[in-house]
XYZ file of C-alpha atoms in Angstrom:
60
model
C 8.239 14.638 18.093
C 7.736 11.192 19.278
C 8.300 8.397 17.029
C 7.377 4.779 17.642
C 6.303 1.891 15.392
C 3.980 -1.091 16.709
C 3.826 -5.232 15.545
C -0.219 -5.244 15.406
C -2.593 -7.697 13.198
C -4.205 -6.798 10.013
C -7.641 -6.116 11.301
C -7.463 -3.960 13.911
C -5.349 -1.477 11.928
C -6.421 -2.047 8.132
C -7.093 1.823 7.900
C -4.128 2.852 8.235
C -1.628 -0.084 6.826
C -4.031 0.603 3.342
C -4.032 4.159 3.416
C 0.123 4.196 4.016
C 0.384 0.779 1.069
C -2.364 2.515 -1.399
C -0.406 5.709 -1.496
C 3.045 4.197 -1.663
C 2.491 1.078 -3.936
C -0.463 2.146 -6.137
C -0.265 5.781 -5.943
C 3.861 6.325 -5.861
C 5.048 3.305 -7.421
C 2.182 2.434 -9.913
C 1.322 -0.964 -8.872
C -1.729 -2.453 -9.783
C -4.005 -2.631 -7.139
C -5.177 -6.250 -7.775
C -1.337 -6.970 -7.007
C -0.916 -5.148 -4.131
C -3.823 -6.828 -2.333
C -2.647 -10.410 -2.108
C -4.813 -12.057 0.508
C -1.848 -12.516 2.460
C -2.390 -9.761 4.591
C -4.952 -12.325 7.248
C -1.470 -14.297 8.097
C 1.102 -11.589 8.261
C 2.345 -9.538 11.198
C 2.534 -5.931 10.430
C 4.382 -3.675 12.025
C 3.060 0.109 11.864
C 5.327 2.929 12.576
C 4.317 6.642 14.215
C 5.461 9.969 14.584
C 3.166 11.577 16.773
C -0.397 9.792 15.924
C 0.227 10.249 12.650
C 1.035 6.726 10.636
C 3.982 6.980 8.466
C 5.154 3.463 7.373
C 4.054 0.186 7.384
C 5.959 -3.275 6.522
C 4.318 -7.104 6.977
């Protein structure tokens, strides 16, 4: 198993930094979805974390 996380910009990962927030935040957690998508995400750094290929977290 090889684990690694990444800092990368919104737009060349948004597939997989939404998939990872929409399940945790809307899907887990019941946040609304017109709260969890705050127009911030443009500015922020993100980092994206791996195991394998296989995204498993994100934080911005």
């Amino acid at each position: 198993m090889n684990i690694t996380s990444i800092i990368c910009d919104y737009e060349s990962h948004t597939e997989d930094i939404c998939a990872i927030r929409y399940e945790v935040f809307v899907g887990e957690q019941n946040v609304p979805e017109e709260l969890e998508i705050d127009g911030l995400d443009d500015e922020a750094k993100h980092v994206l974390a791996y195991v394998d290929a296989l995204p498993i977290g994100t934080g911005r």
